[in-house]
GROMACS .gro file of C-alpha atoms in nm:
model
  255
    1MET     CA    1  15.497  10.335  -6.108
    2CYS     CA    2  15.697  10.031  -6.219
    3SER     CA    3  15.754   9.996  -6.593
    4LEU     CA    4  15.773   9.658  -6.767
    5SER     CA    5  16.099   9.534  -6.908
    6TYR     CA    6  16.128   9.478  -7.281
    7GLU     CA    7  16.103   9.100  -7.236
    8GLU     CA    8  15.798   9.128  -7.007
    9GLN     CA    9  15.628   9.363  -7.253
   10ARG     CA   10  15.705   9.127  -7.542
   11ARG     CA   11  15.559   8.828  -7.358
   12LEU     CA   12  15.247   9.027  -7.261
   13ASN     CA   13  15.195   9.130  -7.623
   14GLU     CA   14  15.235   8.770  -7.737
   15MET     CA   15  14.976   8.654  -7.483
   16LYS     CA   16  14.735   8.929  -7.593
   17ASP     CA   17  14.780   8.826  -7.957
   18GLN     CA   18  14.713   8.463  -7.868
   19PHE     CA   19  14.407   8.567  -7.669
   20ILE     CA   20  14.267   8.757  -7.968
   21LEU     CA   21  14.326   8.452  -8.189
   22ASN     CA   22  14.150   8.226  -7.937
   23VAL     CA   23  13.851   8.457  -7.906
   24SER     CA   24  13.826   8.502  -8.284
   25HIS     CA   25  13.821   8.127  -8.334
   26GLU     CA   26  13.566   8.068  -8.059
   27LEU     CA   27  13.335   8.338  -8.195
   28ARG     CA   28  13.370   8.229  -8.557
   29THR     CA   29  13.257   7.868  -8.502
   30PRO     CA   30  12.911   7.934  -8.353
   31LEU     CA   31  12.857   8.242  -8.572
   32THR     CA   32  12.923   8.033  -8.883
   33GLN     CA   33  12.672   7.776  -8.758
   34VAL     CA   34  12.404   8.040  -8.695
   35TYR     CA   35  12.464   8.217  -9.028
   36GLY     CA   36  12.473   7.892  -9.228
   37TYR     CA   37  12.143   7.753  -9.104
   38LEU     CA   38  11.965   8.090  -9.126
   39GLU     CA   39  12.091   8.125  -9.483
   40LEU     CA   40  11.952   7.781  -9.568
   41LEU     CA   41  11.617   7.885  -9.423
   42GLU     CA   42  11.616   8.204  -9.628
   43ILE     CA   43  11.699   8.026  -9.954
   44TYR     CA   44  11.491   7.709  -9.922
   45HIS     CA   45  11.206   7.808  -9.689
   46ASN     CA   46  10.945   7.748  -9.964
   47THR     CA   47  11.057   7.390 -10.023
   48LEU     CA   48  11.155   7.274  -9.675
   49THR     CA   49  10.917   7.070  -9.463
   50SER     CA   50  10.814   7.207  -9.125
   51ASP     CA   51  11.028   6.948  -8.948
   52LYS     CA   52  11.331   7.045  -9.156
   53GLN     CA   53  11.275   7.415  -9.086
   54MET     CA   54  11.248   7.346  -8.713
   55GLY     CA   55  11.568   7.142  -8.732
   56TYR     CA   56  11.755   7.433  -8.889
   57ILE     CA   57  11.613   7.674  -8.632
   58HIS     CA   58  11.723   7.438  -8.354
   59LYS     CA   59  12.077   7.424  -8.498
   60ALA     CA   60  12.091   7.804  -8.521
   61MET     CA   61  11.972   7.830  -8.160
   62GLN     CA   62  12.250   7.592  -8.054
   63GLY     CA   63  12.500   7.831  -8.208
   64CYS     CA   64  12.345   8.124  -8.019
   65THR     CA   65  12.355   7.924  -7.696
   66ALA     CA   66  12.727   7.863  -7.746
   67LEU     CA   67  12.787   8.235  -7.799
   68VAL     CA   68  12.622   8.351  -7.477
   69PRO     CA   69  12.875   8.214  -7.222
   70LEU     CA   70  13.166   8.317  -7.445
   71ILE     CA   71  13.050   8.678  -7.471
   72ASP     CA   72  12.964   8.678  -7.100
   73THR     CA   73  13.319   8.564  -7.020
   74ILE     CA   74  13.475   8.840  -7.230
   75LEU     CA   75  13.251   9.105  -7.074
   76LYS     CA   76  13.322   8.970  -6.726
   77VAL     CA   77  13.692   9.045  -6.773
   78GLY     CA   78  13.613   9.413  -6.826
   79VAL     CA   79  13.385   9.419  -6.523
   80THR     CA   80  13.635   9.254  -6.289
   81ASP     CA   81  13.922   9.471  -6.414
   82SER     CA   82  13.730   9.798  -6.373
   83HIS     CA   83  13.569   9.697  -6.039
   84MET     CA   84  13.227   9.782  -6.180
   85ASN     CA   85  12.906   9.620  -6.059
   86PRO     CA   86  12.986   9.579  -5.685
   87LEU     CA   87  12.911   9.235  -5.542
   88GLN     CA   88  12.609   9.176  -5.320
   89ALA     CA   89  12.694   8.908  -5.064
   90GLU     CA   90  12.418   8.700  -4.907
   91GLU     CA   91  12.380   8.365  -4.731
   92LEU     CA   92  12.360   8.084  -4.986
   93LEU     CA   93  12.316   7.709  -4.950
   94VAL     CA   94  12.604   7.554  -5.141
   95ALA     CA   95  12.397   7.254  -5.251
   96ASP     CA   96  12.127   7.477  -5.403
   97VAL     CA   97  12.381   7.684  -5.598
   98MET     CA   98  12.559   7.369  -5.717
   99HIS     CA   99  12.240   7.211  -5.851
  100GLU     CA  100  12.143   7.539  -6.022
  101VAL     CA  101  12.477   7.545  -6.205
  102LEU     CA  102  12.455   7.178  -6.305
  103GLU     CA  103  12.113   7.241  -6.462
  104GLU     CA  104  12.276   7.488  -6.702
  105PHE     CA  105  12.496   7.223  -6.859
  106GLN     CA  106  12.362   7.015  -7.145
  107SER     CA  107  12.249   6.663  -7.054
  108LEU     CA  108  12.508   6.521  -7.296
  109GLN     CA  109  12.791   6.683  -7.100
  110LEU     CA  110  12.666   6.529  -6.776
  111GLN     CA  111  12.626   6.188  -6.942
  112GLU     CA  112  12.988   6.198  -7.059
  113HIS     CA  113  13.111   6.340  -6.729
  114PRO     CA  114  12.888   6.249  -6.434
  115VAL     CA  115  12.944   6.475  -6.135
  116ASP     CA  116  13.003   6.315  -5.795
  117LEU     CA  117  12.887   6.560  -5.529
  118GLU     CA  118  13.004   6.552  -5.168
  119ILE     CA  119  12.854   6.859  -5.002
  120ALA     CA  120  12.824   6.886  -4.625
  121GLU     CA  121  12.460   6.904  -4.516
  122GLY     CA  122  12.330   7.255  -4.465
  123LEU     CA  123  12.657   7.413  -4.578
  124VAL     CA  124  12.617   7.791  -4.614
  125VAL     CA  125  12.849   8.054  -4.760
  126GLN     CA  126  12.842   8.432  -4.764
  127ALA     CA  127  12.877   8.516  -5.133
  128ASP     CA  128  12.741   8.701  -5.432
  129PRO     CA  129  12.501   8.457  -5.608
  130GLN     CA  130  12.596   8.542  -5.968
  131SER     CA  131  12.968   8.542  -5.892
  132LEU     CA  132  12.959   8.207  -5.711
  133CYS     CA  133  12.766   8.054  -6.003
  134GLN     CA  134  13.025   8.197  -6.244
  135VAL     CA  135  13.317   8.049  -6.051
  136LEU     CA  136  13.154   7.703  -6.028
  137ARG     CA  137  13.058   7.722  -6.396
  138ASN     CA  138  13.415   7.807  -6.495
  139LEU     CA  139  13.575   7.533  -6.285
  140LEU     CA  140  13.328   7.267  -6.400
  141SER     CA  141  13.369   7.365  -6.765
  142ASN     CA  142  13.744   7.337  -6.720
  143ALA     CA  143  13.710   6.994  -6.557
  144PHE     CA  144  13.480   6.867  -6.834
  145LYS     CA  145  13.729   6.979  -7.101
  146TYR     CA  146  14.023   6.789  -6.957
  147THR     CA  147  13.853   6.479  -6.816
  148PRO     CA  148  13.829   6.176  -7.050
  149PRO     CA  149  13.475   6.080  -7.164
  150HIS     CA  150  13.262   5.872  -6.927
  151THR     CA  151  13.487   5.963  -6.636
  152PRO     CA  152  13.336   6.142  -6.337
  153VAL     CA  153  13.426   6.488  -6.212
  154GLN     CA  154  13.420   6.531  -5.835
  155VAL     CA  155  13.299   6.830  -5.634
  156ILE     CA  156  13.362   6.836  -5.258
  157ALA     CA  157  13.243   7.115  -5.029
  158THR     CA  158  13.334   7.112  -4.660
  159ARG     CA  159  13.342   7.340  -4.361
  160GLY     CA  160  13.675   7.492  -4.268
  161ASP     CA  161  13.829   7.461  -3.924
  162PRO     CA  162  13.575   7.633  -3.692
  163THR     CA  163  13.859   7.735  -3.457
  164ALA     CA  164  14.034   7.923  -3.739
  165GLN     CA  165  13.791   8.212  -3.741
  166ARG     CA  166  13.870   8.541  -3.909
  167PRO     CA  167  13.869   8.874  -3.721
  168ASP     CA  168  13.511   8.943  -3.832
  169GLY     CA  169  13.388   8.621  -3.667
  170THR     CA  170  13.348   8.423  -3.988
  171SER     CA  171  13.507   8.092  -4.076
  172GLN     CA  172  13.577   7.942  -4.417
  173VAL     CA  173  13.401   7.700  -4.649
  174CYS     CA  174  13.626   7.511  -4.891
  175ILE     CA  175  13.504   7.385  -5.230
  176CYS     CA  176  13.712   7.155  -5.449
  177VAL     CA  177  13.653   7.063  -5.815
  178GLN     CA  178  13.863   6.766  -5.925
  179ASP     CA  179  13.917   6.651  -6.283
  180ARG     CA  180  14.085   6.335  -6.416
  181GLY     CA  181  14.286   6.502  -6.689
  182PRO     CA  182  14.655   6.501  -6.776
  183GLY     CA  183  14.755   6.710  -6.477
  184ILE     CA  184  14.954   7.034  -6.470
  185PRO     CA  185  15.335   7.050  -6.453
  186PRO     CA  186  15.449   7.215  -6.127
  187ASP     CA  187  15.630   7.493  -6.314
  188ASP     CA  188  15.305   7.593  -6.488
  189ILE     CA  189  15.089   7.617  -6.175
  190PRO     CA  190  15.195   7.976  -6.084
  191LEU     CA  191  15.089   8.089  -6.433
  192LEU     CA  192  14.739   7.938  -6.430
  193PHE     CA  193  14.542   8.234  -6.296
  194GLY     CA  194  14.716   8.498  -6.505
  195LYS     CA  195  14.543   8.715  -6.763
  196PHE     CA  196  14.576   8.603  -7.127
  197VAL     CA  197  14.742   8.278  -7.013
  198ARG     CA  198  14.650   7.951  -7.183
  199LEU     CA  199  14.863   7.644  -7.115
  200LYS     CA  200  14.906   7.348  -7.345
  201ARG     CA  201  14.812   7.019  -7.180
  202ASP     CA  202  14.883   6.673  -7.316
  203LEU     CA  203  14.552   6.586  -7.484
  204ALA     CA  204  14.458   6.385  -7.792
  205GLY     CA  205  14.272   6.679  -7.953
  206PRO     CA  206  14.234   7.056  -7.925
  207VAL     CA  207  14.057   7.207  -7.625
  208ARG     CA  208  13.827   7.499  -7.692
  209GLY     CA  209  13.804   7.813  -7.485
  210THR     CA  210  13.954   8.157  -7.435
  211GLY     CA  211  14.169   8.076  -7.135
  212LEU     CA  212  14.002   8.350  -6.930
  213GLY     CA  213  13.794   8.135  -6.696
  214LEU     CA  214  14.055   8.089  -6.424
  215TYR     CA  215  14.159   8.454  -6.434
  216ILE     CA  216  13.797   8.563  -6.386
  217SER     CA  217  13.742   8.303  -6.113
  218LYS     CA  218  14.039   8.434  -5.915
  219GLN     CA  219  13.915   8.794  -5.939
  220LEU     CA  220  13.565   8.698  -5.825
  221VAL     CA  221  13.673   8.469  -5.541
  222GLU     CA  222  13.909   8.731  -5.400
  223ALA     CA  223  13.640   9.000  -5.435
  224MET     CA  224  13.414   8.778  -5.221
  225GLY     CA  225  13.680   8.748  -4.950
  226GLY     CA  226  13.816   8.407  -5.042
  227SER     CA  227  14.119   8.252  -5.206
  228ILE     CA  228  14.172   8.005  -5.491
  229TRP     CA  229  14.456   7.764  -5.576
  230VAL     CA  230  14.530   7.440  -5.756
  231GLU     CA  231  14.707   7.117  -5.664
  232SER     CA  232  14.834   6.878  -5.931
  233SER     CA  233  15.107   6.618  -5.954
  234GLY     CA  234  15.141   6.667  -6.328
  235ILE     CA  235  15.087   6.294  -6.378
  236ALA     CA  236  14.840   6.190  -6.651
  237GLY     CA  237  14.521   6.040  -6.515
  238GLN     CA  238  14.562   6.180  -6.164
  239GLY     CA  239  14.416   6.511  -6.275
  240SER     CA  240  14.409   6.840  -6.089
  241ARG     CA  241  14.221   6.971  -5.787
  242PHE     CA  242  14.101   7.331  -5.791
  243TYR     CA  243  14.018   7.465  -5.444
  244PHE     CA  244  13.857   7.789  -5.341
  245THR     CA  245  13.741   7.922  -5.007
  246LEU     CA  246  13.461   8.158  -4.917
  247PRO     CA  247  13.348   8.305  -4.587
  248ALA     CA  248  13.080   8.123  -4.390
  249PRO     CA  249  12.822   8.344  -4.218
  250ALA     CA  250  12.923   8.467  -3.875
  251LEU     CA  251  12.790   8.289  -3.566
  252HIS     CA  252  12.641   7.988  -3.750
  253HIS     CA  253  12.739   7.761  -4.037
  254THR     CA  254  12.420   7.568  -4.116
  255ARG     CA  255  12.056   7.643  -4.173
   0.00000   0.00000   0.00000
């Protein structure tokens, strides 16, 4: 068993501390929103109009909605690390999964960042449905965060080289999510998928999140028999391209 050096242990502890700070901040914001509007309802319910009460309830629900993916992300780390909840692979149409994930995002997000889809017709992957949705959700959320408003995010899904089949007779499907953000310096790319890692990118304002999405995505993609990587020039405006592959069903690649 290999022990960590003092410097490695110090860096890991620093990243853990930063992770705790990130999570605390992300939890506090929606919780404060929920608590504040429920408190207003409790104090002023006798004097508020029905429309005002419904408005406060709606605001509290928005806070709850923001908490759900955050808590799910934190729990997912424990699941992927402990190898609990084994994946159930099945044949999935990529276009159907993509549209299901896009429906989860608020309409405002899609207005600010329209998604250009280029998905090969009838493209099928062999994957766990929940895990594939989680990976796409993570990569799209990441792309929305770093892409300037009213700038499209691109998703391309293609068949791999049919002659490059794996020993089990399957070939690969490749999915790419491209943002138009500030890019990632080459020296930072090897760090992206690490646990507790959150890189600073050259943006006008703060970017919310725990920094766990890419770590979880890597664990899930590899558990489904694929691989994940990123390409970026590090030049502002050219953005980054996140690729991942998944097995296509053996013997056929379309429905």
